[in-house]
Coordinates of C-alpha atoms in Angstrom, one line a residue:
M610 CA -14.8 -8.4 36.3
E611 CA -16.8 -8.2 33.0
K612 CA -15.9 -11.0 30.5
F613 CA -16.1 -10.8 26.9
D614 CA -15.3 -14.3 24.3
L615 CA -12.9 -11.6 22.4
I616 CA -11.0 -8.6 23.2
V617 CA -9.6 -6.9 20.1
I618 CA -7.2 -4.1 21.1
G619 CA -6.6 -1.8 17.9
A620 CA -9.8 -0.2 15.6
G621 CA -7.9 0.4 12.5
P622 CA -9.0 -1.7 9.3
S623 CA -7.7 -5.1 11.3
G624 CA -8.9 -5.0 14.3
Y625 CA -12.5 -2.9 12.9
A626 CA -12.5 -6.2 10.9
A627 CA -12.2 -9.0 12.9
A628 CA -14.7 -7.2 15.7
M629 CA -16.9 -7.4 13.0
R630 CA -16.5 -10.6 11.9
A631 CA -16.4 -11.3 16.0
V632 CA -20.5 -9.9 15.6
D633 CA -20.7 -12.3 13.0
F634 CA -20.6 -15.5 15.2
K635 CA -22.9 -14.1 18.0
K636 CA -19.5 -13.5 20.4
K637 CA -19.3 -10.7 22.9
T638 CA -16.7 -9.0 21.8
L639 CA -15.2 -5.8 23.1
L640 CA -13.1 -3.0 20.7
I641 CA -10.3 -0.4 22.0
E642 CA -9.1 2.0 20.3
R643 CA -6.2 4.3 21.9
N644 CA -6.6 7.0 19.5
T645 CA -9.1 7.9 15.8
L646 CA -11.2 5.6 14.9
G647 CA -10.1 3.9 11.5
G648 CA -5.9 4.0 12.5
A649 CA -3.3 5.3 10.2
G650 CA -5.7 3.1 7.4
I651 CA -7.7 6.4 7.3
T652 CA -5.4 9.7 9.0
N653 CA -2.3 10.2 7.3
G654 CA -2.4 6.4 5.4
A655 CA -4.2 5.2 2.9
L656 CA -7.2 7.1 2.8
S657 CA -6.3 10.8 3.3
S658 CA -2.8 10.0 0.9
K659 CA -4.8 8.1 -1.8
T660 CA -7.0 11.1 -1.8
W661 CA -3.9 13.7 -1.7
W662 CA -2.9 11.7 -4.8
E663 CA -6.6 11.8 -6.5
L664 CA -6.3 15.9 -6.8
S665 CA -2.8 15.5 -7.0
R666 CA -3.6 13.4 -10.3
D667 CA -6.8 15.7 -11.2
M668 CA -4.4 19.1 -11.0
L669 CA -1.5 17.2 -13.5
A670 CA -4.1 16.3 -15.7
F671 CA -5.8 19.7 -15.7
R672 CA -2.5 21.2 -16.3
K673 CA -2.3 19.0 -19.5
N674 CA -5.2 19.5 -20.9
L675 CA -5.5 23.5 -20.5
K676 CA -1.9 23.4 -22.3
R677 CA -2.6 21.8 -25.1
Y678 CA -5.9 24.4 -25.7
G679 CA -3.3 27.2 -24.7
M680 CA -5.1 28.2 -21.7
T681 CA -3.1 28.9 -18.9
P682 CA -4.2 26.7 -15.6
P683 CA -5.3 28.0 -12.0
S684 CA -2.8 27.5 -9.3
A685 CA -3.0 24.7 -6.9
I686 CA -4.3 26.1 -3.1
W687 CA -3.0 24.2 -0.5
K688 CA -5.4 25.4 2.1
E689 CA -8.5 24.2 0.0
I690 CA -6.8 20.7 -1.1
Q691 CA -6.4 20.2 2.6
S692 CA -9.5 20.9 3.2
E693 CA -10.8 18.4 0.7
V694 CA -8.5 15.7 1.9
N695 CA -9.8 16.5 5.5
T696 CA -13.3 16.4 4.5
A697 CA -12.3 12.8 2.8
V698 CA -11.3 11.4 6.5
K699 CA -13.8 13.1 8.2
E700 CA -16.5 11.0 5.9
K701 CA -14.3 8.1 6.6
V702 CA -14.2 8.2 10.5
D703 CA -17.9 9.4 10.4
L704 CA -18.8 6.4 9.0
L705 CA -17.2 3.9 11.0
N706 CA -19.1 5.9 14.2
D707 CA -21.9 6.5 12.0
H708 CA -22.4 2.1 12.3
L709 CA -20.7 1.7 15.2
E710 CA -24.4 3.5 17.3
H711 CA -26.5 1.5 15.1
I712 CA -25.2 -1.8 15.9
K713 CA -25.5 -0.3 20.0
T714 CA -29.3 0.2 18.6
D715 CA -29.8 -2.2 17.1
S716 CA -30.9 -5.6 19.0
K717 CA -29.5 -8.1 16.5
Y718 CA -26.2 -6.9 17.5
S719 CA -26.7 -4.5 20.5
N720 CA -25.2 -8.0 22.7
Y721 CA -22.0 -8.6 20.6
L722 CA -20.5 -5.1 20.9
T723 CA -18.6 -2.4 23.0
F724 CA -16.5 0.3 21.4
I725 CA -14.2 1.7 24.1
Q726 CA -11.5 4.2 24.3
G727 CA -8.1 4.3 25.8
E728 CA -4.9 3.2 26.7
A729 CA -4.8 -1.1 26.7
D730 CA -2.3 -3.1 28.0
I731 CA -2.2 -7.2 28.2
I732 CA -1.3 -7.6 31.9
A733 CA -2.2 -11.4 31.8
E734 CA -2.7 -13.9 29.0
H735 CA -6.7 -13.3 29.6
Q736 CA -6.5 -10.1 31.0
V737 CA -6.5 -6.2 29.0
H738 CA -6.2 -3.4 31.6
V739 CA -7.5 0.1 30.1
K740 CA -6.7 3.5 30.9
N741 CA -8.7 6.4 30.0
G742 CA -10.1 9.7 31.5
N743 CA -12.4 8.2 32.9
G744 CA -10.7 6.3 34.8
E745 CA -9.2 2.3 34.6
I746 CA -10.5 -1.1 34.2
T747 CA -9.2 -4.0 33.7
Y748 CA -11.3 -7.1 31.4
E749 CA -11.3 -10.6 30.9
G750 CA -10.9 -12.2 27.6
S751 CA -11.4 -15.9 26.4
N752 CA -9.4 -14.7 23.3
I753 CA -7.6 -11.5 22.9
I754 CA -6.7 -10.2 19.3
I755 CA -3.7 -7.5 18.7
A756 CA -4.2 -4.8 15.8
T757 CA -2.1 -2.0 17.0
G758 CA -0.6 -1.5 13.9
S759 CA 2.6 0.8 12.4
R760 CA 3.9 4.4 12.7
P761 CA 6.8 6.2 10.8
R762 CA 10.1 4.8 11.3
H763 CA 12.6 7.2 13.1
V764 CA 16.0 7.2 13.1
P765 CA 18.3 9.2 15.4
E766 CA 20.6 10.7 13.1
L767 CA 17.7 12.7 11.2
P768 CA 16.2 15.8 12.8
I769 CA 12.5 14.7 12.6
D770 CA 10.5 17.9 14.0
E771 CA 7.0 17.5 11.9
K772 CA 7.3 21.2 11.3
H773 CA 10.6 21.2 9.1
V774 CA 11.9 17.6 8.5
F775 CA 8.5 15.6 8.4
T776 CA 6.8 11.6 8.5
S777 CA 4.0 10.6 6.5
D778 CA 2.2 11.5 10.0
G779 CA 3.1 15.3 9.6
I780 CA 3.7 15.8 6.4
E781 CA -0.3 16.5 5.3
Q782 CA -0.4 19.2 8.0
M783 CA 1.8 21.5 6.6
D784 CA 0.4 25.1 6.2
D785 CA 1.4 25.2 2.7
F786 CA 3.2 23.9 -0.3
P787 CA 6.9 23.8 0.6
E788 CA 8.9 25.9 -2.6
S789 CA 11.2 22.6 -2.5
L790 CA 11.6 19.4 -1.0
V791 CA 13.8 16.0 -0.5
I792 CA 12.5 12.9 0.4
V793 CA 14.6 10.5 2.3
G794 CA 13.5 6.8 0.6
A795 CA 12.8 5.6 -3.1
G796 CA 10.0 3.3 -2.0
V797 CA 6.5 2.7 -2.3
I798 CA 5.6 5.4 0.1
G799 CA 8.7 8.0 -0.7
C800 CA 7.7 7.2 -4.6
E801 CA 4.4 7.9 -4.2
Y802 CA 4.4 11.4 -2.4
A803 CA 7.1 12.6 -4.8
T804 CA 4.6 11.7 -7.9
I805 CA 1.3 13.8 -5.3
F806 CA 3.8 16.7 -5.1
A807 CA 5.0 16.9 -8.8
G808 CA 1.5 16.6 -9.9
F809 CA 0.8 19.8 -8.0
G810 CA 2.9 21.6 -9.6
K811 CA 4.2 23.5 -7.0
T812 CA 7.2 22.0 -5.3
K813 CA 10.5 21.2 -6.8
V814 CA 11.1 17.6 -4.9
Y815 CA 14.5 15.9 -4.4
L816 CA 14.4 12.5 -4.4
I817 CA 17.1 10.1 -2.6
D818 CA 17.5 6.9 -3.8
K819 CA 20.9 4.7 -2.8
G820 CA 20.6 2.3 -5.7
D821 CA 21.2 3.1 -9.9
S822 CA 16.9 2.7 -9.6
I823 CA 13.6 3.6 -7.6
L824 CA 11.7 0.7 -6.3
P825 CA 14.5 -1.7 -6.2
F826 CA 12.1 -4.7 -5.8
E827 CA 10.2 -3.5 -9.2
D828 CA 11.2 -5.3 -13.0
S829 CA 13.3 -2.3 -14.6
D830 CA 11.1 -2.2 -17.2
V831 CA 8.2 -0.7 -14.2
V832 CA 10.5 1.6 -13.2
E833 CA 11.4 3.4 -16.6
V834 CA 8.4 4.5 -16.7
I835 CA 7.7 5.8 -13.1
E836 CA 11.1 7.4 -13.4
R837 CA 10.6 9.2 -16.9
N838 CA 7.4 10.6 -15.8
L839 CA 8.7 12.1 -12.6
E840 CA 11.7 13.3 -14.2
A841 CA 9.4 14.7 -16.6
E842 CA 7.4 16.5 -13.7
G843 CA 10.6 18.0 -12.6
V844 CA 11.4 15.6 -9.7
H845 CA 15.6 15.2 -9.7
I846 CA 16.8 11.6 -8.0
H847 CA 19.9 11.8 -6.2
R848 CA 20.6 7.7 -7.7
N849 CA 23.8 5.9 -6.1
S850 CA 23.7 8.8 -3.1
Q851 CA 23.7 8.0 0.5
L852 CA 22.1 10.8 3.2
S853 CA 25.5 11.3 5.3
K854 CA 24.0 14.1 7.3
M855 CA 21.1 16.5 7.5
E856 CA 20.5 19.7 9.8
V857 CA 17.6 22.4 10.0
K858 CA 19.7 25.3 9.6
D859 CA 17.8 28.7 9.9
G860 CA 14.6 27.2 9.2
R861 CA 15.6 25.4 6.3
V862 CA 16.5 22.3 5.6
H863 CA 20.3 21.3 4.6
Y864 CA 21.3 17.6 3.3
T865 CA 24.8 16.1 2.7
L866 CA 25.0 13.1 0.1
T867 CA 27.8 11.1 -0.6
F868 CA 27.5 9.4 -4.2
T869 CA 29.1 6.1 -4.7
D870 CA 31.7 7.7 -6.8
G871 CA 33.1 9.1 -4.1
T872 CA 32.0 12.7 -4.4
V873 CA 29.9 14.4 -1.8
E874 CA 27.8 17.6 -2.5
E875 CA 26.0 19.6 0.3
F876 CA 21.5 20.5 -1.1
E877 CA 19.3 22.9 0.3
V878 CA 15.7 23.2 0.3
E879 CA 12.9 24.0 2.5
K880 CA 11.3 20.8 4.3
A881 CA 12.4 17.0 3.9
L882 CA 10.4 14.4 4.2
V883 CA 11.6 10.3 5.9
S884 CA 10.5 7.7 4.7
I885 CA 12.1 5.0 4.8
G886 CA 10.2 2.3 6.3
R887 CA 7.4 1.7 8.9
V888 CA 7.7 0.0 12.8
P889 CA 5.3 -2.0 14.5
N890 CA 3.2 0.0 17.7
F891 CA 4.1 -2.3 20.2
E892 CA 5.6 -0.9 23.2
K893 CA 4.0 -1.8 26.6
L894 CA 1.9 -3.0 25.0
W895 CA 1.9 -6.4 27.6
A896 CA 3.4 -7.2 31.1
E897 CA 6.5 -9.2 31.0
A898 CA 4.9 -12.2 32.1
V899 CA 3.3 -12.4 28.7
P900 CA 5.2 -14.5 26.7
I901 CA 4.8 -12.9 23.7
K902 CA 7.9 -12.9 21.3
M903 CA 9.3 -10.4 18.6
G904 CA 11.2 -10.6 16.0
K905 CA 13.1 -7.9 13.6
R906 CA 10.3 -7.0 12.3
G907 CA 7.4 -7.4 14.6
V908 CA 5.4 -9.8 16.7
E909 CA 6.3 -13.9 15.6
D910 CA 2.8 -15.2 14.4
H911 CA 1.9 -18.3 12.7
D912 CA -1.5 -18.0 10.6
T913 CA -1.7 -15.2 13.3
N914 CA -1.3 -17.4 16.1
T915 CA 1.5 -15.6 18.8
T916 CA 3.5 -17.2 21.0
V917 CA 0.6 -17.5 23.5
S918 CA -2.5 -19.9 22.3
N919 CA -4.9 -17.8 23.1
I920 CA -3.2 -14.2 22.1
Y921 CA -3.5 -13.1 18.1
A922 CA -1.9 -11.1 16.0
V923 CA -3.2 -8.7 12.8
G924 CA -2.3 -6.2 10.7
D925 CA 1.0 -3.8 10.9
I926 CA 1.9 -5.3 14.2
T927 CA 3.0 -8.6 12.7
A928 CA 6.1 -9.2 10.1
D929 CA 3.5 -9.8 7.3
I930 CA 2.8 -7.4 4.5
N931 CA 2.0 -4.4 6.0
L932 CA -1.3 -3.6 3.9
V933 CA -5.5 -2.6 4.8
N934 CA -6.4 -5.2 2.7
V935 CA -3.9 -7.7 4.1
G936 CA -4.5 -6.6 7.6
E937 CA -8.1 -6.7 6.9
L938 CA -8.2 -10.4 5.5
E939 CA -5.7 -11.8 8.9
G940 CA -8.2 -10.1 11.5
R941 CA -11.4 -11.6 9.5
Y942 CA -9.0 -14.5 9.3
A943 CA -8.2 -14.6 12.7
V944 CA -11.9 -14.6 14.9
E945 CA -12.7 -17.8 12.0
K946 CA -9.7 -19.8 13.4
I947 CA -10.7 -18.8 16.9
F948 CA -14.6 -19.6 16.5
G949 CA -14.8 -21.9 13.7
K950 CA -12.9 -22.9 10.9
P951 CA -12.0 -20.9 7.8
D952 CA -12.9 -22.2 4.3
K953 CA -9.9 -21.1 2.6
K954 CA -5.8 -21.4 3.9
L955 CA -4.2 -17.6 4.6
V956 CA -2.0 -17.3 1.7
Y957 CA -1.1 -13.9 -0.1
E958 CA 0.9 -15.0 -3.3
N959 CA -3.0 -13.4 -4.6
I960 CA -3.1 -10.4 -3.1
S961 CA -3.6 -7.5 -5.3
T962 CA -1.4 -4.1 -5.0
I963 CA -1.6 -0.5 -6.0
M964 CA 0.9 1.7 -6.0
F965 CA -0.3 5.8 -6.6
L966 CA 2.4 7.0 -8.9
N967 CA 2.3 8.4 -12.1
P968 CA 1.2 6.1 -14.0
E969 CA -0.8 3.7 -11.4
V970 CA 0.8 0.8 -11.0
A971 CA -1.4 -2.9 -10.6
G972 CA 0.3 -6.2 -9.2
V973 CA -0.3 -9.7 -7.8
G974 CA 1.4 -12.7 -7.2
L975 CA 5.7 -12.3 -9.2
N976 CA 6.7 -10.5 -11.3
E977 CA 9.7 -11.3 -13.1
K978 CA 12.7 -10.3 -10.9
M979 CA 10.8 -12.6 -8.2
A980 CA 10.8 -15.7 -10.2
R981 CA 14.1 -15.6 -11.2
Q982 CA 15.3 -14.6 -7.5
Q983 CA 13.3 -18.4 -7.2
G984 CA 15.0 -20.4 -10.3
L985 CA 11.6 -20.5 -12.3
N986 CA 11.3 -21.3 -15.7
Y987 CA 8.4 -19.0 -16.8
K988 CA 6.8 -17.1 -20.2
V989 CA 5.9 -13.6 -19.8
V990 CA 3.9 -11.7 -22.7
S991 CA 4.0 -7.7 -23.1
L992 CA 1.2 -5.9 -24.7
D993 CA 1.8 -2.0 -24.7
Y994 CA -1.4 0.3 -23.6
S995 CA -1.0 1.7 -27.2
C996 CA -3.2 -1.7 -27.8
I997 CA -6.0 -1.2 -26.2
S998 CA -9.5 0.7 -27.8
R999 CA -9.8 2.3 -23.6
A1000 CA -6.6 3.7 -23.5
I1001 CA -7.0 4.8 -27.0
A1002 CA -10.3 6.8 -26.4
K1003 CA -8.9 8.4 -22.9
R1004 CA -5.4 10.3 -24.9
N1005 CA -3.3 8.2 -22.6
T1006 CA -1.6 4.9 -24.1
E1007 CA 1.5 5.1 -21.3
G1008 CA 1.9 2.0 -19.7
F1009 CA 1.6 -2.0 -21.4
I1010 CA 0.4 -5.2 -19.3
K1011 CA 2.7 -7.9 -18.2
L1012 CA 1.5 -11.3 -17.6
L1013 CA 3.8 -14.3 -16.1
V1014 CA 2.8 -17.8 -16.7
T1015 CA 4.7 -21.6 -15.8
D1016 CA 6.5 -22.3 -18.7
D1017 CA 4.6 -25.5 -19.3
D1018 CA 1.7 -26.8 -20.9
E1019 CA -0.9 -25.9 -18.3
M1020 CA 0.5 -22.4 -17.8
K1021 CA -0.1 -21.6 -14.3
V1022 CA -1.0 -17.9 -13.6
L1023 CA 3.0 -16.5 -11.5
G1024 CA 1.5 -13.0 -11.5
M1025 CA 1.2 -9.7 -13.5
R1026 CA 1.9 -6.4 -13.4
V1027 CA -0.3 -3.4 -15.1
I1028 CA 1.1 0.4 -15.2
G1029 CA -1.3 2.5 -16.4
E1030 CA -4.6 4.4 -16.8
Q1031 CA -7.3 2.6 -14.7
A1032 CA -4.5 -0.6 -13.8
S1033 CA -6.1 -1.4 -10.5
S1034 CA -9.6 -2.4 -12.4
A1035 CA -7.2 -4.3 -14.6
I1036 CA -6.0 -7.1 -11.9
Q1037 CA -8.7 -9.0 -9.8
A1038 CA -9.2 -11.4 -12.5
V1039 CA -6.1 -12.7 -12.2
A1040 CA -5.5 -12.8 -8.9
L1041 CA -8.8 -15.1 -8.6
L1042 CA -6.9 -17.1 -10.7
I1043 CA -3.4 -17.0 -8.8
S1044 CA -6.1 -18.3 -5.8
M1045 CA -7.1 -20.8 -7.3
N1046 CA -4.1 -22.8 -8.6
K1047 CA -5.5 -22.3 -12.5
G1048 CA -3.9 -21.6 -16.2
I1049 CA -5.2 -19.1 -18.5
E1050 CA -7.3 -20.2 -20.7
E1051 CA -10.5 -19.9 -18.6
L1052 CA -9.7 -15.7 -19.5
A1053 CA -9.0 -16.4 -23.6
E1054 CA -12.6 -16.0 -24.7
C1055 CA -14.4 -14.7 -21.6
V1056 CA -16.7 -11.4 -23.2
H1057 CA -14.7 -8.2 -21.8
P1058 CA -16.8 -4.7 -22.0
H1059 CA -15.8 -2.7 -25.0
P1060 CA -13.6 -0.7 -24.8
S1061 CA -12.3 -1.8 -21.4
I1062 CA -8.6 -2.1 -19.9
T1063 CA -10.0 -5.5 -19.1
E1064 CA -9.3 -6.1 -22.6
G1065 CA -6.0 -5.7 -22.6
I1066 CA -5.8 -8.6 -21.1
Q1067 CA -7.5 -10.9 -22.6
E1068 CA -5.4 -10.4 -25.7
S1069 CA -2.4 -10.8 -23.5
V1070 CA -4.2 -14.4 -22.7
R1071 CA -4.5 -14.8 -26.2
A1072 CA -0.7 -14.1 -27.1
L1073 CA 0.5 -16.8 -24.6
L1074 CA -1.9 -19.4 -26.0
G1075 CA -0.6 -18.1 -29.6
K1076 CA -4.0 -17.0 -31.3
S1077 CA -4.1 -13.7 -30.5
I1078 CA -5.2 -10.6 -32.8
L1079 CA -2.2 -8.5 -32.6
K1080 CA 0.8 -11.2 -33.4
S1081 CA 3.6 -11.2 -31.3
G1082 CA 6.8 -9.8 -32.8
L1083 CA 5.5 -8.3 -35.6
M1084 CA 5.5 -4.8 -34.1
K1085 CA 8.5 -4.1 -32.5
N1086 CA 7.2 -3.2 -28.2
K1087 CA 3.7 -3.6 -29.3
V1088 CA 3.3 -7.1 -28.2
S1089 CA 6.0 -9.4 -27.2
C1090 CA 6.5 -12.6 -25.8
Y1091 CA 9.1 -14.4 -24.3
C1092 CA 10.4 -17.7 -22.1
Y1093 CA 12.9 -17.6 -19.5
D1094 CA 15.4 -20.4 -19.0
C1095 CA 16.7 -20.4 -15.3
S1096 CA 19.9 -22.8 -15.4
K1097 CA 21.0 -20.9 -18.5
E1098 CA 19.8 -16.9 -17.3
E1099 CA 18.1 -17.0 -20.8
L1100 CA 15.2 -15.3 -22.7
K1101 CA 14.2 -16.6 -26.1
A1102 CA 11.3 -14.8 -28.0
I1103 CA 7.8 -17.5 -28.6

């Protein structure tokens, strides 16, 4: 039986990152993947859907710009766009495969990594059985990392067939733009696909939202902008509605909604997308004799450790945050715990996120809703994009920067949300401050390139410090600063 220092099950973002970190430690590592190298982080996931979003955003901007000059825009062609997305996915998969091939032939790394494709299951605490087209074999591992990811959640009440009623696994494989599409679920993924299809201008989109606003975890000012833009592009949001029935009749999707006011309505569309969360891939992954404990949302882990001392869990299979960057972070961290000592504790407070909407939304740390739920006093500044020269130059001033800090002399950063053009480029400096538990003065006098979106962060910080160029409160809805007293549940301008 061949022995390894580490066996990694799953070669998605977290598993691949873990294997490569083990190579850094010069440990003999076995990486096993059941399907496509790169996992859902590339196919039917982060890379593919974001490529669709980029192309959709380009098409939306193209249509608007041509309209400005009185010209008729061309129609989007599904097959051409689908081909471009497939090319992007292939480029990334080829990159990973090429990287593995180079590792095989490089004397510096070749002794430390073996990659195989096959179905793996943990038959004992130090043994992994692999089955593929070449047969079956068992390997021994001093340590094991489970990184098998997740898949879209199914419920028996919905007739998901990936022909008429899709999940994110199948929606990108349609033959053409549907003339109408209903999306079940108004969370991040549902809203992203609503943005994508609305942006191409070929599909009437319906979005089912059981509450009175989409993205229920976000602050109302962020949601208001996203909802306004979705509706401007023709998306119909079924607010305060519960899906009570869905069925496929004569190749069309029929669905019934029950609204909170008691009314019931029936609708008919060509296709449906179900986006109600994801579930971990753990079935038949370990034998009953291996006491790995599962929680409600995934493998129970503490700092990547499972209930078995030499087995670790990272990425979507855990109950932590299901993001590619988080999975990679966890994978690398687990390896550092096994073979060394991590430089820093694994924390999630400074994880940067981006929602691919219209406009994009980037965030780190707490928003106002979270801060209030935690009973925190805070100060907050909001700076409109119309105050930022780069946004003006791009002729797109929709959006704002909102920065939360502690309501004390230190003014440590609690969180930030940026909604607007190039939002993701503005977030990282603040994420670093959160990870360092620092206040905001470091950002106040930092010299930013001009013109840039990040200059808006500098002006926001200056406003909180009382030394901004654009004085808070003088221009309504442009620059505002206020503080929140949790004991009184009261906002006051400052």
